[in-house]
Tab-separated table of C-alpha atoms and ligand atoms in Angstrom:
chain	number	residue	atom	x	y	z
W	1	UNK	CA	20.975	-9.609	-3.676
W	2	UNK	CA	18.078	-11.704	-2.735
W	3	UNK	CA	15.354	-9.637	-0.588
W	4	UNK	CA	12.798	-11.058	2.184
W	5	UNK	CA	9.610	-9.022	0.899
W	6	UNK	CA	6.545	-8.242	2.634
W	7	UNK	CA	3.886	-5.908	2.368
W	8	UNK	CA	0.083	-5.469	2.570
W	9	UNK	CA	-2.839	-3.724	1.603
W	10	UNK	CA	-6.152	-2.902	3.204
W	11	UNK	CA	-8.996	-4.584	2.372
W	12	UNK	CA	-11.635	-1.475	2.558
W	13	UNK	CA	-12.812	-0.932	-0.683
W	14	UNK	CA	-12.273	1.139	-3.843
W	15	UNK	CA	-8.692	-0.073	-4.386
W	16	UNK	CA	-7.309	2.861	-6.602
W	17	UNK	CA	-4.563	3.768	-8.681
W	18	UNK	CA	-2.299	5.277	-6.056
W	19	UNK	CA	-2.582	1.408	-4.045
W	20	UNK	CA	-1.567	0.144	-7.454
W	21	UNK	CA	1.402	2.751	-8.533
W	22	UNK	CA	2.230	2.905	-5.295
W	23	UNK	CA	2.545	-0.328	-3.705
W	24	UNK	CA	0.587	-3.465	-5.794
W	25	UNK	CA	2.996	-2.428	-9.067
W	26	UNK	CA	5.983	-2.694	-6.979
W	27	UNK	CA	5.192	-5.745	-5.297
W	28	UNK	CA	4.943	-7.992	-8.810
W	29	UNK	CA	8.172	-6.430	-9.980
W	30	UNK	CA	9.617	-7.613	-6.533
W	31	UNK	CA	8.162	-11.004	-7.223
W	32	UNK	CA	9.633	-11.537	-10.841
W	33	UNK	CA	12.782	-10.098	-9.324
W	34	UNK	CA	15.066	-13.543	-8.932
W	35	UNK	CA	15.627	-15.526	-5.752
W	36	UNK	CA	13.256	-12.660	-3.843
W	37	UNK	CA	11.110	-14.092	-1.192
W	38	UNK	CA	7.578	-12.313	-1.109
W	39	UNK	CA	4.739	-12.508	1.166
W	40	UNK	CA	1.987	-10.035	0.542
W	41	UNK	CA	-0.962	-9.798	3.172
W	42	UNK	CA	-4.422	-8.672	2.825
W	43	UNK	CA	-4.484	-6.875	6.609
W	44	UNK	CA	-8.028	-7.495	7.356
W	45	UNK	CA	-6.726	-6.936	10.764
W	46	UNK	CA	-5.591	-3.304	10.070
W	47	UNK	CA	-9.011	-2.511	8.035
W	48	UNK	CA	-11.164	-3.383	11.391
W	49	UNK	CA	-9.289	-0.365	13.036
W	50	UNK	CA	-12.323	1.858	11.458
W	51	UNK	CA	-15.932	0.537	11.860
W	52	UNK	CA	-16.193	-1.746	8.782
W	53	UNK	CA	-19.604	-3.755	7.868
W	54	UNK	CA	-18.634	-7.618	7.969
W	55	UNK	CA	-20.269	-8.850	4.860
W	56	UNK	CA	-18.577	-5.915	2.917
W	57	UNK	CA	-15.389	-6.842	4.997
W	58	UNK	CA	-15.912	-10.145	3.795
W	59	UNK	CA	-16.436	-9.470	-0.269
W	60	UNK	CA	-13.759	-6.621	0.318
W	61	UNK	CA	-10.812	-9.453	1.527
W	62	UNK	CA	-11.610	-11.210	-1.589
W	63	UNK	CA	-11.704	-8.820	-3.813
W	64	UNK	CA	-8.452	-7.179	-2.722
W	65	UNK	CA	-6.933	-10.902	-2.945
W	66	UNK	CA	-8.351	-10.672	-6.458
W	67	UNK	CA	-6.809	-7.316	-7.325
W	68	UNK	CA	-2.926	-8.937	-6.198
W	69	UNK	CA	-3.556	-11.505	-8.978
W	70	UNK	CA	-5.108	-9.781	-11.660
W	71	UNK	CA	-2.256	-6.827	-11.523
W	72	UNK	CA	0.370	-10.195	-11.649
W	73	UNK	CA	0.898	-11.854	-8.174
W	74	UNK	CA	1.014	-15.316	-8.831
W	75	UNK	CA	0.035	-17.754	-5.410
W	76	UNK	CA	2.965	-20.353	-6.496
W	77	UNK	CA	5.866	-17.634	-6.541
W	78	UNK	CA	4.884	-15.366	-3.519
W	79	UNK	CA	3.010	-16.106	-0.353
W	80	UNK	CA	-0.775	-14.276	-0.063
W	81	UNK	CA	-2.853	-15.015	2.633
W	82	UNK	CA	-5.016	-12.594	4.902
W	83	UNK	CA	-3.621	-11.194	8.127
W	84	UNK	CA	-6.641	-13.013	10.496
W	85	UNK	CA	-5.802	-16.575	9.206
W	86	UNK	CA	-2.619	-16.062	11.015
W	87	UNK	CA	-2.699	-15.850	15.015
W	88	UNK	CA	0.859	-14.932	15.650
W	89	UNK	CA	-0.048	-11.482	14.210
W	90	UNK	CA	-2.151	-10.445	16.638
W	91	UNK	CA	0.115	-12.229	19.602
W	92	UNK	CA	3.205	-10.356	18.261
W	93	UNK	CA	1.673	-7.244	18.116
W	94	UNK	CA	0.961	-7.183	21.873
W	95	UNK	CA	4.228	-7.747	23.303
W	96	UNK	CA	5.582	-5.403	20.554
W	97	UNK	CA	2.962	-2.880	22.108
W	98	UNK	CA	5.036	-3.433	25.535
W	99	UNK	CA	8.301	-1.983	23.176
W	100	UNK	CA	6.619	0.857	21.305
W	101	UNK	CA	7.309	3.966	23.107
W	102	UNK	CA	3.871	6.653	23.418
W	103	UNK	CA	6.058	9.149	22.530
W	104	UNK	CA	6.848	7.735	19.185
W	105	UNK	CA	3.251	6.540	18.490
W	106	UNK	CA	2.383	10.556	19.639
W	107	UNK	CA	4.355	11.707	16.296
W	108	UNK	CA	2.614	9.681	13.842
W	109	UNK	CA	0.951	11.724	11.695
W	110	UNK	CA	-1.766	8.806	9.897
W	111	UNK	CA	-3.220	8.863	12.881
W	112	UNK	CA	-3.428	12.596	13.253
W	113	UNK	CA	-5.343	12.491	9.961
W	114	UNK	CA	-7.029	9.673	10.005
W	115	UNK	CA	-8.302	10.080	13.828
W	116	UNK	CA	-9.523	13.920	12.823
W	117	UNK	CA	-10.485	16.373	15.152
W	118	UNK	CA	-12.439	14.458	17.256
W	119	UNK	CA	-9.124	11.993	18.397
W	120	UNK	CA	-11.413	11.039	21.752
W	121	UNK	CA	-13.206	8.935	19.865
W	122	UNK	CA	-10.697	7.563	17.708
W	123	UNK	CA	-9.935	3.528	18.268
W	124	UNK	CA	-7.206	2.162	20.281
W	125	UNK	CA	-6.492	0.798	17.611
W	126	UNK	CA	-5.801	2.954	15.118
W	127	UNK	CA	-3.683	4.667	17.461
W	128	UNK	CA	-1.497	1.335	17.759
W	129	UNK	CA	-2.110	0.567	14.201
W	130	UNK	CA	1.908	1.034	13.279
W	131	UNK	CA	2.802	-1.623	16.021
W	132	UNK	CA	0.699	-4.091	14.307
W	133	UNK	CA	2.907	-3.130	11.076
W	134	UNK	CA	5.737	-3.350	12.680
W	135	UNK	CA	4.706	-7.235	13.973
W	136	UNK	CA	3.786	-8.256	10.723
W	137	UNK	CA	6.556	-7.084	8.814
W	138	UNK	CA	8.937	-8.660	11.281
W	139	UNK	CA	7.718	-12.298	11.898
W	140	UNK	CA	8.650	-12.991	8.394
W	141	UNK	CA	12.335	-11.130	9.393
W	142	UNK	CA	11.390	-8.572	5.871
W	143	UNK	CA	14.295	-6.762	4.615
W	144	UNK	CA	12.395	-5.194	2.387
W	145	UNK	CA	8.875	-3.578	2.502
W	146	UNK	CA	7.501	-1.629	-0.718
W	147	UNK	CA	5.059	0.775	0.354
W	148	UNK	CA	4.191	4.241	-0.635
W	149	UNK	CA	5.240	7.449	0.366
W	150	UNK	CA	2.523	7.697	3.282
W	151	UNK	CA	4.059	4.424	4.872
W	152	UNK	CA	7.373	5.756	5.138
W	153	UNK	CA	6.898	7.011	9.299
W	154	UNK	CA	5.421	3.712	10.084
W	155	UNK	CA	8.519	1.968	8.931
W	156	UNK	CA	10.728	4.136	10.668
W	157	UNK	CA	8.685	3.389	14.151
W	158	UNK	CA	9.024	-0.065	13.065
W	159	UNK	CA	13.090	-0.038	12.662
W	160	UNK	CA	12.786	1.672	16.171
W	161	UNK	CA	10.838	-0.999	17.783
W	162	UNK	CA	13.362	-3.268	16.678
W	163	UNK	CA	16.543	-1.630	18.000
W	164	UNK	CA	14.512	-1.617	21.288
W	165	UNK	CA	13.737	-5.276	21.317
W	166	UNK	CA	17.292	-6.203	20.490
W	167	UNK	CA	19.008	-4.182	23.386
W	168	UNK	CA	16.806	-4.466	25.751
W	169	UNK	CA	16.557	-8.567	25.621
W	170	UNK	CA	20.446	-8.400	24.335
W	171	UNK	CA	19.756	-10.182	21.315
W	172	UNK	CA	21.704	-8.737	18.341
W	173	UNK	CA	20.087	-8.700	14.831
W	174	UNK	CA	16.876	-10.747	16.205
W	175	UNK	CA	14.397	-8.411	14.915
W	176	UNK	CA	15.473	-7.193	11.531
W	177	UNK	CA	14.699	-3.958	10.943
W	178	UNK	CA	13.725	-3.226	7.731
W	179	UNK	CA	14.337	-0.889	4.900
W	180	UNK	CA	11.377	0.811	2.619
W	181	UNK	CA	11.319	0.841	-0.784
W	182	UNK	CA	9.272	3.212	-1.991
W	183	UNK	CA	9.515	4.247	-5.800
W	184	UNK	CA	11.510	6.963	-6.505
W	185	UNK	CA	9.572	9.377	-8.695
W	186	UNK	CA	5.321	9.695	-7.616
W	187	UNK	CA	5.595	7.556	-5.034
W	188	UNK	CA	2.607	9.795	-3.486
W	189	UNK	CA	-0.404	9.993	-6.200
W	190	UNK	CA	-2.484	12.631	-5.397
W	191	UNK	CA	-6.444	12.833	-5.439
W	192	UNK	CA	-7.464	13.964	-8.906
W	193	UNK	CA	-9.787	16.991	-7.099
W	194	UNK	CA	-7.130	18.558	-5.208
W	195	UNK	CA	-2.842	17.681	-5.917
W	196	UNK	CA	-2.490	18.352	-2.186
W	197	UNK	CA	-4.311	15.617	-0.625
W	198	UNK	CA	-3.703	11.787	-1.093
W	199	UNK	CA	-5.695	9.634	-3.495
W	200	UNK	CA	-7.553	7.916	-1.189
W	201	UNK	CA	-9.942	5.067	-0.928
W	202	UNK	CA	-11.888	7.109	1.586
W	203	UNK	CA	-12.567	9.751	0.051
W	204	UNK	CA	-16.006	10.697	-0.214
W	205	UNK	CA	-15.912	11.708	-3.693
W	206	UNK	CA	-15.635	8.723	-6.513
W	207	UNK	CA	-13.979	11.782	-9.206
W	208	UNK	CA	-11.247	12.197	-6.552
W	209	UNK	CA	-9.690	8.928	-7.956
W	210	UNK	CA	-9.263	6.446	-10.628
W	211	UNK	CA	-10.742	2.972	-9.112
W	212	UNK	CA	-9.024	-0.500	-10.190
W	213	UNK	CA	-12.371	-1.292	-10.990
W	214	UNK	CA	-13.917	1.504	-12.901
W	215	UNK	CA	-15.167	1.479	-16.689
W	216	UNK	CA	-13.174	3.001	-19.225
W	217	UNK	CA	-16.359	5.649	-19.729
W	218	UNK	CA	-15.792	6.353	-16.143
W	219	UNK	CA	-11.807	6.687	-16.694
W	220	UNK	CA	-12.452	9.122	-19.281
W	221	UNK	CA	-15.264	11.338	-17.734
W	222	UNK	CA	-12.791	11.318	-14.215
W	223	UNK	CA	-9.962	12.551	-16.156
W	224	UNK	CA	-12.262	15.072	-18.078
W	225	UNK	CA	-13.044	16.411	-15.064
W	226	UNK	CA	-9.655	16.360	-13.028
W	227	UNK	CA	-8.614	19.768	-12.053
W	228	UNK	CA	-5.386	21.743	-13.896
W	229	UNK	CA	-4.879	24.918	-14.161
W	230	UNK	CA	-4.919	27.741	-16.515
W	231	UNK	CA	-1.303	27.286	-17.835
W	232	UNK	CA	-0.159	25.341	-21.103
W	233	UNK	CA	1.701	21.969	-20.039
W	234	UNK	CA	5.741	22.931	-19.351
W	235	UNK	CA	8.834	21.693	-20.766
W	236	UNK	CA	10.658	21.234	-17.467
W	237	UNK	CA	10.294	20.136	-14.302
W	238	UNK	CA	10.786	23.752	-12.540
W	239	UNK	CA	8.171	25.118	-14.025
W	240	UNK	CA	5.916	22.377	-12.282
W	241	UNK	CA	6.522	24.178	-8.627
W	242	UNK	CA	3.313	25.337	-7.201
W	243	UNK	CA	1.237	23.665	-9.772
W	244	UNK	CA	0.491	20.373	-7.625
W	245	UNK	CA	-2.694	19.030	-10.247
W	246	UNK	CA	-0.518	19.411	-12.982
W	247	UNK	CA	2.396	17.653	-11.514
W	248	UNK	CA	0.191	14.506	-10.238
W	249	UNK	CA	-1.402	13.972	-13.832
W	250	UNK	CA	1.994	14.074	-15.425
W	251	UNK	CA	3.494	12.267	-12.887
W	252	UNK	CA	0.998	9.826	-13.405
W	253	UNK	CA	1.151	9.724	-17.479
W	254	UNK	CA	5.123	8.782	-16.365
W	255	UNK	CA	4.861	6.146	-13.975
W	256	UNK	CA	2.036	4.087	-16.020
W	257	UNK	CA	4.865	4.608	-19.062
W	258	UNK	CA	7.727	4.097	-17.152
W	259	UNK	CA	9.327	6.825	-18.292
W	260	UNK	CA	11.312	9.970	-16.324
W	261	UNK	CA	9.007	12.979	-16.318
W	262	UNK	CA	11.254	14.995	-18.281
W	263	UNK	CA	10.541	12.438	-21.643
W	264	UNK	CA	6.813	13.588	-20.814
W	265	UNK	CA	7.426	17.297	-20.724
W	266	UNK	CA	9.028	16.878	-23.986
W	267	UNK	CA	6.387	15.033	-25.529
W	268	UNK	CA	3.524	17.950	-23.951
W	269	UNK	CA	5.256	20.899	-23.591
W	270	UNK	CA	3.406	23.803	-24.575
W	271	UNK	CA	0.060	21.958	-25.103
W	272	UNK	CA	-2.897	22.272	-23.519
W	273	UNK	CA	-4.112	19.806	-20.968
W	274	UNK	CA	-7.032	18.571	-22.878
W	275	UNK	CA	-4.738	16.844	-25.831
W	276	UNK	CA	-2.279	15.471	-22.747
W	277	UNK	CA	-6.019	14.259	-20.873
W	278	UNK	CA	-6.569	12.193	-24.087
W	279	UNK	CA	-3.799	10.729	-24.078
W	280	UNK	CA	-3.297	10.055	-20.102
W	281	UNK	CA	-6.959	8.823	-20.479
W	282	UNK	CA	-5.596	5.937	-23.285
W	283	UNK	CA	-2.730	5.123	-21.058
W	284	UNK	CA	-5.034	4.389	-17.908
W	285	UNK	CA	-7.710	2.538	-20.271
W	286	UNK	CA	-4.425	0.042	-21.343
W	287	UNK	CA	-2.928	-0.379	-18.097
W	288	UNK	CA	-6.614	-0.745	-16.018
W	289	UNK	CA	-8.793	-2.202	-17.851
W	290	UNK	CA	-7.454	-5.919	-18.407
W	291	UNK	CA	-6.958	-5.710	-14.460
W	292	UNK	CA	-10.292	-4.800	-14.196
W	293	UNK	CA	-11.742	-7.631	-16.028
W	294	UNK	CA	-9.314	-10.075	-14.311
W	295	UNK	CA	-10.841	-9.019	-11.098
W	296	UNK	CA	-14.380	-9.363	-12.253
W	297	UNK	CA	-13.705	-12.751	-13.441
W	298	UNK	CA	-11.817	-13.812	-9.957
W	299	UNK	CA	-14.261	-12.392	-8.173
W	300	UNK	CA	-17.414	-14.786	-9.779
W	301	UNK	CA	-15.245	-17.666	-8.209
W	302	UNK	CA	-15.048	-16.850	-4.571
W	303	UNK	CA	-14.119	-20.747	-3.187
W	304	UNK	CA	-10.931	-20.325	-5.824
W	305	UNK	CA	-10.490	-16.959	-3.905
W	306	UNK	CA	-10.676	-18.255	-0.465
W	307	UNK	CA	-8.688	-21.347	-0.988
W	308	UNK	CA	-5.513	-19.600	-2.704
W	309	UNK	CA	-6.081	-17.276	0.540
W	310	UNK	CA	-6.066	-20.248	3.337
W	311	UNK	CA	-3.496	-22.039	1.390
W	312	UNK	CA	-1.210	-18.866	1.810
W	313	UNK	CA	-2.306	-18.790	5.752
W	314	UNK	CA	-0.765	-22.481	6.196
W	315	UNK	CA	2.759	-21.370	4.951
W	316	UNK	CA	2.723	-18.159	6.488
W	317	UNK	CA	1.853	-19.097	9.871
W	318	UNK	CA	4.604	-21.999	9.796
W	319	UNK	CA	7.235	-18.743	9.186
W	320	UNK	CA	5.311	-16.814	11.833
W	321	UNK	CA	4.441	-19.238	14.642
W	322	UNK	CA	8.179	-20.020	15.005
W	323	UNK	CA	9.088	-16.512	14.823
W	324	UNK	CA	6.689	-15.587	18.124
W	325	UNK	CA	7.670	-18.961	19.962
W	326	UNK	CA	11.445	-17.341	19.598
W	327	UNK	CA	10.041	-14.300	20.707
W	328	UNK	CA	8.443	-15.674	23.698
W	329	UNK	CA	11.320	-17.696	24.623
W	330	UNK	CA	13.651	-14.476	24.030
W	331	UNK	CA	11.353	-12.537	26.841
W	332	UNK	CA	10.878	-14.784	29.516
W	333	UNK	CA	7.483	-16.843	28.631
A	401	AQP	N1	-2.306	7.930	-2.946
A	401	AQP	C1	-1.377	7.010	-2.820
A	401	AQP	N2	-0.228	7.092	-3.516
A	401	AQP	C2	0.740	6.134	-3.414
A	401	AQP	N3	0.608	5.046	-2.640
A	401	AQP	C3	-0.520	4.913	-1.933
A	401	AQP	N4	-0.965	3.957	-1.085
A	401	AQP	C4	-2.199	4.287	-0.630
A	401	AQP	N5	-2.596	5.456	-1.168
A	401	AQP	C5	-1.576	5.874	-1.982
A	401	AQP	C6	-0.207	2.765	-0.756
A	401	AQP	O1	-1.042	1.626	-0.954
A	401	AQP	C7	-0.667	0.624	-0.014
A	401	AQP	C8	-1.891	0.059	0.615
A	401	AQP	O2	-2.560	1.071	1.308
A	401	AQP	P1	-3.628	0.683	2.412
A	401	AQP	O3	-4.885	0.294	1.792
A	401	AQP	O4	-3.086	-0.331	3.310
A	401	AQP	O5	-3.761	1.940	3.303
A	401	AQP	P2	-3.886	3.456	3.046
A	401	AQP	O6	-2.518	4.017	2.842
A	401	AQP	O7	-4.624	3.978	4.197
A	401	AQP	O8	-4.732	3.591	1.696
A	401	AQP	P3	-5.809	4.678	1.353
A	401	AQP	O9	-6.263	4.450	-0.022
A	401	AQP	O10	-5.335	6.035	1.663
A	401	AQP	O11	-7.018	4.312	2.287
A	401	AQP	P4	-7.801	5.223	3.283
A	401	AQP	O12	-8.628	6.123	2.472
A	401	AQP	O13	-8.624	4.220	4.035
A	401	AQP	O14	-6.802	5.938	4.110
A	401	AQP	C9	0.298	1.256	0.987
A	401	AQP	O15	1.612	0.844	0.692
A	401	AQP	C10	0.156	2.720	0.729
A	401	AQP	O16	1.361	3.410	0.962
C-alpha cells in the first residue's frame, strides 16, 4: 500500500553512520518503494534548539541536503526542502503546544539527556522540541515516519497529540497519527568507544563514530581502534548478551550487507576480531566512500544546493499552508 513519508534530519554536523543506517538508508528505500509519497526535511528549525554558529548552520543545511542526495534521494521523486523555508511549521507547532500535555513532555527522555544535569538552563525549546515533530510530521498528514530507535518516544507523543486534537475539536481522523518505521534489526548503532551509548554527532570524540565524510585511512584507523573485548567472535546470537561492542560492530557488518546477523556469526565465528575489523573496515570503505565523494562534489556547488532546497520549500509549503489554514479554521481562528 502506498505510504505518505516524512522524515528529517538535523543539520548539526558530522552526519554519521548511525543517521545513515538508521534513518537516511531507509528513507531512499522508501522513495524507490512504488506510488510512496516522500518528503524529507532538513530541520534547521530543530538544530537551533542548541546554540549553533550561523555560518556553520548555514554550510551545515547544505551539506546535510548534500548527504540526502549523494546516499540516493533524488529532488524529482521525493520532496526536500529545509524546515525554515516553510512558515506553517513554526505556526503549527504553537497551537500544537496548546495540545501537548507537560506531563507527557515531562517523560521524554531526549530531553533528559540532551538537557543534562544542569536542565535550568536547558532551552524552551528543546524541551518542546517533540511538539515541533509532531507539527511537521502532521501537516503533510505522514503515515509513515522512518526514524531510528531514539525517535521512537517522540512519535508516540506525537500519535498522542493527535488523538487530543481530534476529540477535543470533534474532528475524526483530522490529524493522522502516524506509525514509525524503524528497521528491525540495529536500528540503534552504538558509539564505536562504548556499545552503551548512541553514535552520536555530538560526541566529543571523532573515534566514537564513523563520519559520512571521513577518509577511508580514517575508516580504517577508527575501526582499528573500536573497542571489543577479549573473547573470539561467537556463532550465535546468545552468546552476544552482555557483550554490547561486539554486538554493534557485527550488527553493523549486517546491516551495511543486508544480511541477518546469524549469516555473520557463521561467516566469523570463532575468529578473532582483528580478521572480522578487516573485513567490516572493506565493507564501510564500499558503502561510504562513493557517498563521500558525492557530497564533496555537491558541496563545491552551493547555488545547485540551495535551489533544489527552495524549490522543495515551494511544494511543501503548498501541502502545509493548507493543512494550518484547516487547522485554524478547525479551532476557532
Ligand atoms: N546512533 C544512531 N543509530 C540509529 N539511528 C540514529 N539516528 C541518530 N543517531 C542514530 C537517527 O538519525 C536521524 C536523524 O537524527 P537527528 O540528526 O535529527 O538527531 P539525533 O537523533 O539527535 O542525532 P545525533 O547524531 O544523536 O545528534 P546529537 O549528537 O546532536 O544528539 C533520526 O531518525 C535518528 O533516529
Amino acid at each position: 500500500m502506498a505510504k505518505k513519508i516524512f522524515s528529517g534530519v538535523q543539520p548539526t554536523g558530522n552526519l554519521h553512520l548511525g543517521n545513515y543506517l538508521g534513518a537516511i538508508k531507509n528513507f531512499v528505500e522508501l522513495q524507490n518503494e512504488k506510488d510512496n509519497d516522500c518528503i524529507y526535511c532538513v530541520v534547521d528549525l530543530h538544530a537551533i534548539t542548541l546554540k549553533q554558529d550561523p555560518k556553520e548552520l548555514k554550510n551545515n543545511i547544505r551539506e546535510t541536503a548534500a548527504t540526502f542526495i549523494a546516499s540516493g534521494l533524488n529532488p524529482n521523486e521525493s520532496i526536500l526542502f529545509n524546515q525554515s523555508l516553510v512558515p506553517a511549521h513554526s505556526e503549527g507547532s504553537w497551537i500544537l503546544s496548546c495540545i501537548g500535555r507537560m506531563g507527557w513532555l515531562n517523560r521524554m527522555t531526549q530531553f533528559k539527556e540532551k538537557a543534562g544535569k544542569d536542565k535550568e538552563k536547558a532551552s524552551v525549546g528543546l524541551y518542546i522540541y517533540p511538539i515541533l515533530m509532531a507539527a511537521d510530521i502532521m501537516l503533510y498528514d505522514a503515515t509513515h515516519v522512518p526514524v531510528g530507535d531514539d525517535q521512537k518516544q517522540h512519535l508516540e507523543l506525537c500519535r498522542d497529540i493527535a488523538q487530543k486534537f481530534n476529540n477535543d475539536y470533534k474532528v475524526n481522523d483530522f490529524l493522522v497519527p502516524p506509525e514509525p518505521l524503524i528497521q528491525k534489526q540495529f536500528s540503534r548503532i552504538m558509539s564505536l568507544k562504548d556499545g552503551l551509548k548512541k553514535m552520536s554527532k555530538s560526541d566529543a570524540s571523532d573515534l566514537s563514530r564513523i563520519n559520512l565524510k571521513d577518509s577511508n585511512d580514517s575508516i580504517i584507523n577508527k575501526i582499528k581502534k573500536a573497542k571489543t573485548d577479549a573473547n573470539p567472535i561467537p556463532s550465535n546470537i546468545e552468546e552476544l548478551e552482555n557483550r554490547p561492542e561486539a554486538e554493534n560492530l557485527i550488527g553493523i557488518y549486517s546491516n551495511l550487507k543486508n544480511q541477518n546477523i546469524d549469516v555473520t556469526l557463521k561467516e566469523f565465528g570463532g575468529k578473532n576480531f582483528s580478521e572480522f575489523k578487516n573485513n567490516l573496515s572493506e565493507q564501510l570503505i564500499d558503502k561510504i566512500s562513493p557517498i563521500a565523494s558525492e557530497i564533496n562534489k555537491l558541496l563545491n556547488n552551493s547555488d545547485y544546493l540551495d535551489k533544489i532546497l527552495l524549490t522543495g520549500a515551494e511544494k511543501a509549503n503548498e501541502i502545509a499552508e493548507k493543512k494550518v489554514k484547516e487547522i485554524k479554521k478547525i479551532i476557532g481562528f
